[in-house]
Amino acid sequence: MATKGTWNQANIRKTNPVFSPFRVTIETPFYANNIYPVSNVKEAYEMAKDSPGTIVTSLKVKDPERIGLDNNAHVL
């Protein structure tokens, strides 16, 4: 099975066999190697920040402690 990167919205229909429940069931195990459990927002932020291609801006996150981030958290 091949993966297509983009779809025309007109083709995303229940009748399209590419979106069948059977195909989803078969493909799902192949994507399991990129799934990691995340227990809190801080851990999710750190994983996103360290992910390849992520741009850390110079903008500070407003009230980072309120959502469980460090004071030096920046918008990604």
mmCIF file of N, CA and C in Angstrom:
data_model
loop_
_atom_site.group_PDB
_atom_site.id
_atom_site.type_symbol
_atom_site.label_atom_id
_atom_site.label_comp_id
_atom_site.label_asym_id
_atom_site.label_seq_id
_atom_site.Cartn_x
_atom_site.Cartn_y
_atom_site.Cartn_z
ATOM 1 N N MET A 1 0.842 -1.185 0.000
ATOM 2 C CA MET A 1 0.000 0.000 0.000
ATOM 3 C C MET A 1 0.879 1.237 0.000
ATOM 4 N N ALA A 2 0.490 2.181 -0.784
ATOM 5 C CA ALA A 2 1.235 3.435 -0.862
ATOM 6 C C ALA A 2 0.471 4.528 -0.135
ATOM 7 N N THR A 3 1.180 5.524 0.292
ATOM 8 C CA THR A 3 0.557 6.654 0.968
ATOM 9 C C THR A 3 0.577 7.848 0.037
ATOM 10 N N LYS A 4 -0.568 8.504 -0.074
ATOM 11 C CA LYS A 4 -0.670 9.707 -0.885
ATOM 12 C C LYS A 4 -0.615 10.893 0.066
ATOM 13 N N GLY A 5 0.187 11.894 -0.262
ATOM 14 C CA GLY A 5 0.406 13.019 0.643
ATOM 15 C C GLY A 5 -0.751 13.984 0.761
ATOM 16 N N THR A 6 -1.474 14.226 -0.323
ATOM 17 C CA THR A 6 -2.588 15.175 -0.288
ATOM 18 C C THR A 6 -3.781 14.597 -1.035
ATOM 19 N N TRP A 7 -4.959 15.046 -0.649
ATOM 20 C CA TRP A 7 -6.193 14.596 -1.284
ATOM 21 C C TRP A 7 -7.050 15.792 -1.656
ATOM 22 N N ASN A 8 -7.674 15.715 -2.809
ATOM 23 C CA ASN A 8 -8.671 16.700 -3.208
ATOM 24 C C ASN A 8 -9.897 16.453 -2.332
ATOM 25 N N GLN A 9 -10.488 17.484 -1.791
ATOM 26 C CA GLN A 9 -11.595 17.316 -0.857
ATOM 27 C C GLN A 9 -12.770 16.575 -1.484
ATOM 28 N N ALA A 10 -12.953 16.712 -2.784
ATOM 29 C CA ALA A 10 -14.047 16.017 -3.464
ATOM 30 C C ALA A 10 -13.859 14.501 -3.429
ATOM 31 N N ASN A 11 -12.635 14.033 -3.268
ATOM 32 C CA ASN A 11 -12.361 12.591 -3.247
ATOM 33 C C ASN A 11 -12.431 11.973 -1.858
ATOM 34 N N ILE A 12 -12.560 12.785 -0.837
ATOM 35 C CA ILE A 12 -12.633 12.256 0.528
ATOM 36 C C ILE A 12 -14.099 11.957 0.827
ATOM 37 N N ARG A 13 -14.487 10.750 0.492
ATOM 38 C CA ARG A 13 -15.875 10.312 0.657
ATOM 39 C C ARG A 13 -15.898 8.912 1.251
ATOM 40 N N LYS A 14 -17.000 8.588 1.882
ATOM 41 C CA LYS A 14 -17.175 7.264 2.462
ATOM 42 C C LYS A 14 -17.124 6.176 1.389
ATOM 43 N N THR A 15 -17.519 6.511 0.172
ATOM 44 C CA THR A 15 -17.544 5.527 -0.912
ATOM 45 C C THR A 15 -16.174 5.277 -1.527
ATOM 46 N N ASN A 16 -15.184 6.093 -1.219
ATOM 47 C CA ASN A 16 -13.841 5.913 -1.765
ATOM 48 C C ASN A 16 -13.179 4.730 -1.043
ATOM 49 N N PRO A 17 -12.784 3.674 -1.785
ATOM 50 C CA PRO A 17 -12.208 2.487 -1.134
ATOM 51 C C PRO A 17 -10.884 2.748 -0.408
ATOM 52 N N VAL A 18 -10.219 3.840 -0.733
ATOM 53 C CA VAL A 18 -8.956 4.164 -0.065
ATOM 54 C C VAL A 18 -9.178 4.446 1.421
ATOM 55 N N PHE A 19 -10.378 4.898 1.776
ATOM 56 C CA PHE A 19 -10.677 5.238 3.167
ATOM 57 C C PHE A 19 -11.500 4.151 3.860
ATOM 58 N N SER A 20 -11.381 2.919 3.412
ATOM 59 C CA SER A 20 -12.174 1.832 3.982
ATOM 60 C C SER A 20 -11.681 1.470 5.385
ATOM 61 N N PRO A 21 -12.590 0.992 6.246
ATOM 62 C CA PRO A 21 -12.186 0.564 7.592
ATOM 63 C C PRO A 21 -11.156 -0.570 7.552
ATOM 64 N N PHE A 22 -11.272 -1.453 6.561
ATOM 65 C CA PHE A 22 -10.323 -2.557 6.434
ATOM 66 C C PHE A 22 -8.910 -2.033 6.190
ATOM 67 N N ARG A 23 -8.779 -1.086 5.292
ATOM 68 C CA ARG A 23 -7.453 -0.539 4.982
ATOM 69 C C ARG A 23 -6.853 0.152 6.206
ATOM 70 N N VAL A 24 -7.674 0.894 6.911
ATOM 71 C CA VAL A 24 -7.189 1.581 8.117
ATOM 72 C C VAL A 24 -6.686 0.565 9.138
ATOM 73 N N THR A 25 -7.415 -0.526 9.303
ATOM 74 C CA THR A 25 -7.017 -1.572 10.246
ATOM 75 C C THR A 25 -5.686 -2.199 9.846
ATOM 76 N N ILE A 26 -5.496 -2.437 8.563
ATOM 77 C CA ILE A 26 -4.261 -3.052 8.080
ATOM 78 C C ILE A 26 -3.081 -2.083 8.190
ATOM 79 N N GLU A 27 -3.276 -0.806 7.862
ATOM 80 C CA GLU A 27 -2.176 0.166 7.856
ATOM 81 C C GLU A 27 -1.737 0.602 9.249
ATOM 82 N N THR A 28 -2.633 0.606 10.202
ATOM 83 C CA THR A 28 -2.348 1.152 11.526
ATOM 84 C C THR A 28 -1.087 0.582 12.177
ATOM 85 N N PRO A 29 -0.853 -0.730 12.179
ATOM 86 C CA PRO A 29 0.374 -1.236 12.824
ATOM 87 C C PRO A 29 1.665 -0.709 12.209
ATOM 88 N N PHE A 30 1.626 -0.334 10.947
ATOM 89 C CA PHE A 30 2.835 0.164 10.298
ATOM 90 C C PHE A 30 3.219 1.557 10.780
ATOM 91 N N TYR A 31 2.283 2.269 11.384
ATOM 92 C CA TYR A 31 2.564 3.606 11.892
ATOM 93 C C TYR A 31 2.876 3.591 13.388
ATOM 94 N N ALA A 32 2.870 2.443 14.010
ATOM 95 C CA ALA A 32 3.021 2.342 15.462
ATOM 96 C C ALA A 32 4.398 2.761 15.958
ATOM 97 N N ASN A 33 5.395 2.767 15.093
ATOM 98 C CA ASN A 33 6.740 3.079 15.561
ATOM 99 C C ASN A 33 6.963 4.562 15.824
ATOM 100 N N ASN A 34 6.013 5.413 15.515
ATOM 101 C CA ASN A 34 6.196 6.839 15.764
ATOM 102 C C ASN A 34 5.198 7.371 16.794
ATOM 103 N N ILE A 35 4.690 6.499 17.628
ATOM 104 C CA ILE A 35 3.724 6.892 18.651
ATOM 105 C C ILE A 35 4.388 6.751 20.016
ATOM 106 N N TYR A 36 4.339 7.815 20.794
ATOM 107 C CA TYR A 36 4.946 7.812 22.119
ATOM 108 C C TYR A 36 3.925 8.299 23.138
ATOM 109 N N PRO A 37 3.854 7.665 24.303
ATOM 110 C CA PRO A 37 2.941 8.152 25.335
ATOM 111 C C PRO A 37 3.430 9.495 25.890
ATOM 112 N N VAL A 38 2.504 10.408 26.087
ATOM 113 C CA VAL A 38 2.824 11.730 26.631
ATOM 114 C C VAL A 38 1.955 11.926 27.861
ATOM 115 N N SER A 39 2.590 12.216 28.993
ATOM 116 C CA SER A 39 1.836 12.296 30.242
ATOM 117 C C SER A 39 1.439 13.713 30.641
ATOM 118 N N ASN A 40 2.093 14.731 30.069
ATOM 119 C CA ASN A 40 1.724 16.100 30.429
ATOM 120 C C ASN A 40 2.129 17.077 29.327
ATOM 121 N N VAL A 41 1.694 18.314 29.454
ATOM 122 C CA VAL A 41 1.947 19.340 28.442
ATOM 123 C C VAL A 41 3.436 19.649 28.328
ATOM 124 N N LYS A 42 4.134 19.660 29.444
ATOM 125 C CA LYS A 42 5.569 19.969 29.418
ATOM 126 C C LYS A 42 6.328 18.930 28.590
ATOM 127 N N GLU A 43 6.004 17.673 28.783
ATOM 128 C CA GLU A 43 6.653 16.608 28.019
ATOM 129 C C GLU A 43 6.325 16.737 26.525
ATOM 130 N N ALA A 44 5.072 17.054 26.200
ATOM 131 C CA ALA A 44 4.679 17.238 24.798
ATOM 132 C C ALA A 44 5.418 18.417 24.183
ATOM 133 N N TYR A 45 5.560 19.497 24.943
ATOM 134 C CA TYR A 45 6.282 20.677 24.457
ATOM 135 C C TYR A 45 7.739 20.335 24.168
ATOM 136 N N GLU A 46 8.390 19.626 25.078
ATOM 137 C CA GLU A 46 9.799 19.264 24.897
ATOM 138 C C GLU A 46 9.985 18.346 23.688
ATOM 139 N N MET A 47 9.071 17.385 23.512
ATOM 140 C CA MET A 47 9.161 16.490 22.358
ATOM 141 C C MET A 47 8.992 17.272 21.059
ATOM 142 N N ALA A 48 8.035 18.197 21.048
ATOM 143 C CA ALA A 48 7.807 19.007 19.846
ATOM 144 C C ALA A 48 8.996 19.914 19.572
ATOM 145 N N LYS A 49 9.554 20.500 20.624
ATOM 146 C CA LYS A 49 10.700 21.406 20.469
ATOM 147 C C LYS A 49 11.913 20.671 19.911
ATOM 148 N N ASP A 50 12.122 19.439 20.350
ATOM 149 C CA ASP A 50 13.282 18.654 19.922
ATOM 150 C C ASP A 50 13.066 17.927 18.596
ATOM 151 N N SER A 51 11.864 18.005 18.067
ATOM 152 C CA SER A 51 11.548 17.314 16.816
ATOM 153 C C SER A 51 12.231 17.994 15.630
ATOM 154 N N PRO A 52 12.746 17.222 14.674
ATOM 155 C CA PRO A 52 13.401 17.824 13.505
ATOM 156 C C PRO A 52 12.437 18.721 12.728
ATOM 157 N N GLY A 53 12.907 19.879 12.347
ATOM 158 C CA GLY A 53 12.093 20.801 11.563
ATOM 159 C C GLY A 53 11.289 21.795 12.378
ATOM 160 N N THR A 54 11.287 21.655 13.700
ATOM 161 C CA THR A 54 10.547 22.589 14.543
ATOM 162 C C THR A 54 11.318 23.892 14.661
ATOM 163 N N ILE A 55 10.615 24.992 14.509
ATOM 164 C CA ILE A 55 11.216 26.318 14.640
ATOM 165 C C ILE A 55 10.796 26.907 15.980
ATOM 166 N N VAL A 56 11.761 27.232 16.808
ATOM 167 C CA VAL A 56 11.494 27.879 18.093
ATOM 168 C C VAL A 56 11.612 29.379 17.858
ATOM 169 N N THR A 57 10.499 30.092 18.013
ATOM 170 C CA THR A 57 10.503 31.533 17.767
ATOM 171 C C THR A 57 11.031 32.282 18.986
ATOM 172 N N SER A 58 11.188 33.579 18.846
ATOM 173 C CA SER A 58 11.629 34.404 19.972
ATOM 174 C C SER A 58 10.442 34.871 20.815
ATOM 175 N N LEU A 59 9.227 34.505 20.422
ATOM 176 C CA LEU A 59 8.029 34.901 21.160
ATOM 177 C C LEU A 59 7.859 34.025 22.392
ATOM 178 N N LYS A 60 7.674 34.645 23.534
ATOM 179 C CA LYS A 60 7.452 33.917 24.780
ATOM 180 C C LYS A 60 6.002 33.431 24.847
ATOM 181 N N VAL A 61 5.794 32.272 25.465
ATOM 182 C CA VAL A 61 4.446 31.768 25.714
ATOM 183 C C VAL A 61 3.859 32.577 26.857
ATOM 184 N N LYS A 62 2.616 33.042 26.698
ATOM 185 C CA LYS A 62 1.968 33.837 27.745
ATOM 186 C C LYS A 62 1.529 32.913 28.884
ATOM 187 N N ASP A 63 1.874 33.272 30.093
ATOM 188 C CA ASP A 63 1.534 32.510 31.301
ATOM 189 C C ASP A 63 1.875 31.024 31.168
ATOM 190 N N PRO A 64 3.128 30.689 30.923
ATOM 191 C CA PRO A 64 3.482 29.281 30.713
ATOM 192 C C PRO A 64 3.257 28.398 31.944
ATOM 193 N N GLU A 65 3.401 28.966 33.141
ATOM 194 C CA GLU A 65 3.202 28.161 34.348
ATOM 195 C C GLU A 65 1.761 27.695 34.480
ATOM 196 N N ARG A 66 0.845 28.480 33.948
ATOM 197 C CA ARG A 66 -0.577 28.147 34.048
ATOM 198 C C ARG A 66 -0.898 26.842 33.317
ATOM 199 N N ILE A 67 -0.133 26.553 32.253
ATOM 200 C CA ILE A 67 -0.382 25.321 31.503
ATOM 201 C C ILE A 67 0.694 24.261 31.750
ATOM 202 N N GLY A 68 1.575 24.524 32.701
ATOM 203 C CA GLY A 68 2.559 23.529 33.096
ATOM 204 C C GLY A 68 3.879 23.579 32.347
ATOM 205 N N LEU A 69 4.203 24.720 31.733
ATOM 206 C CA LEU A 69 5.477 24.863 31.028
ATOM 207 C C LEU A 69 6.452 25.689 31.860
ATOM 208 N N ASP A 70 7.732 25.611 31.506
ATOM 209 C CA ASP A 70 8.747 26.424 32.177
ATOM 210 C C ASP A 70 8.571 27.896 31.806
ATOM 211 N N ASN A 71 9.129 28.786 32.639
ATOM 212 C CA ASN A 71 9.024 30.228 32.384
ATOM 213 C C ASN A 71 9.697 30.653 31.088
ATOM 214 N N ASN A 72 10.663 29.892 30.618
ATOM 215 C CA ASN A 72 11.386 30.276 29.405
ATOM 216 C C ASN A 72 10.820 29.621 28.139
ATOM 217 N N ALA A 73 9.569 29.147 28.169
ATOM 218 C CA ALA A 73 8.952 28.494 27.005
ATOM 219 C C ALA A 73 8.669 29.518 25.908
ATOM 220 N N HIS A 74 9.021 29.148 24.684
ATOM 221 C CA HIS A 74 8.789 30.002 23.520
ATOM 222 C C HIS A 74 7.779 29.349 22.585
ATOM 223 N N VAL A 75 7.121 30.170 21.773
ATOM 224 C CA VAL A 75 6.170 29.666 20.785
ATOM 225 C C VAL A 75 6.943 28.864 19.744
ATOM 226 N N LEU A 76 6.420 27.692 19.421
ATOM 227 C CA LEU A 76 7.069 26.844 18.418
ATOM 228 C C LEU A 76 6.450 27.105 17.056
#
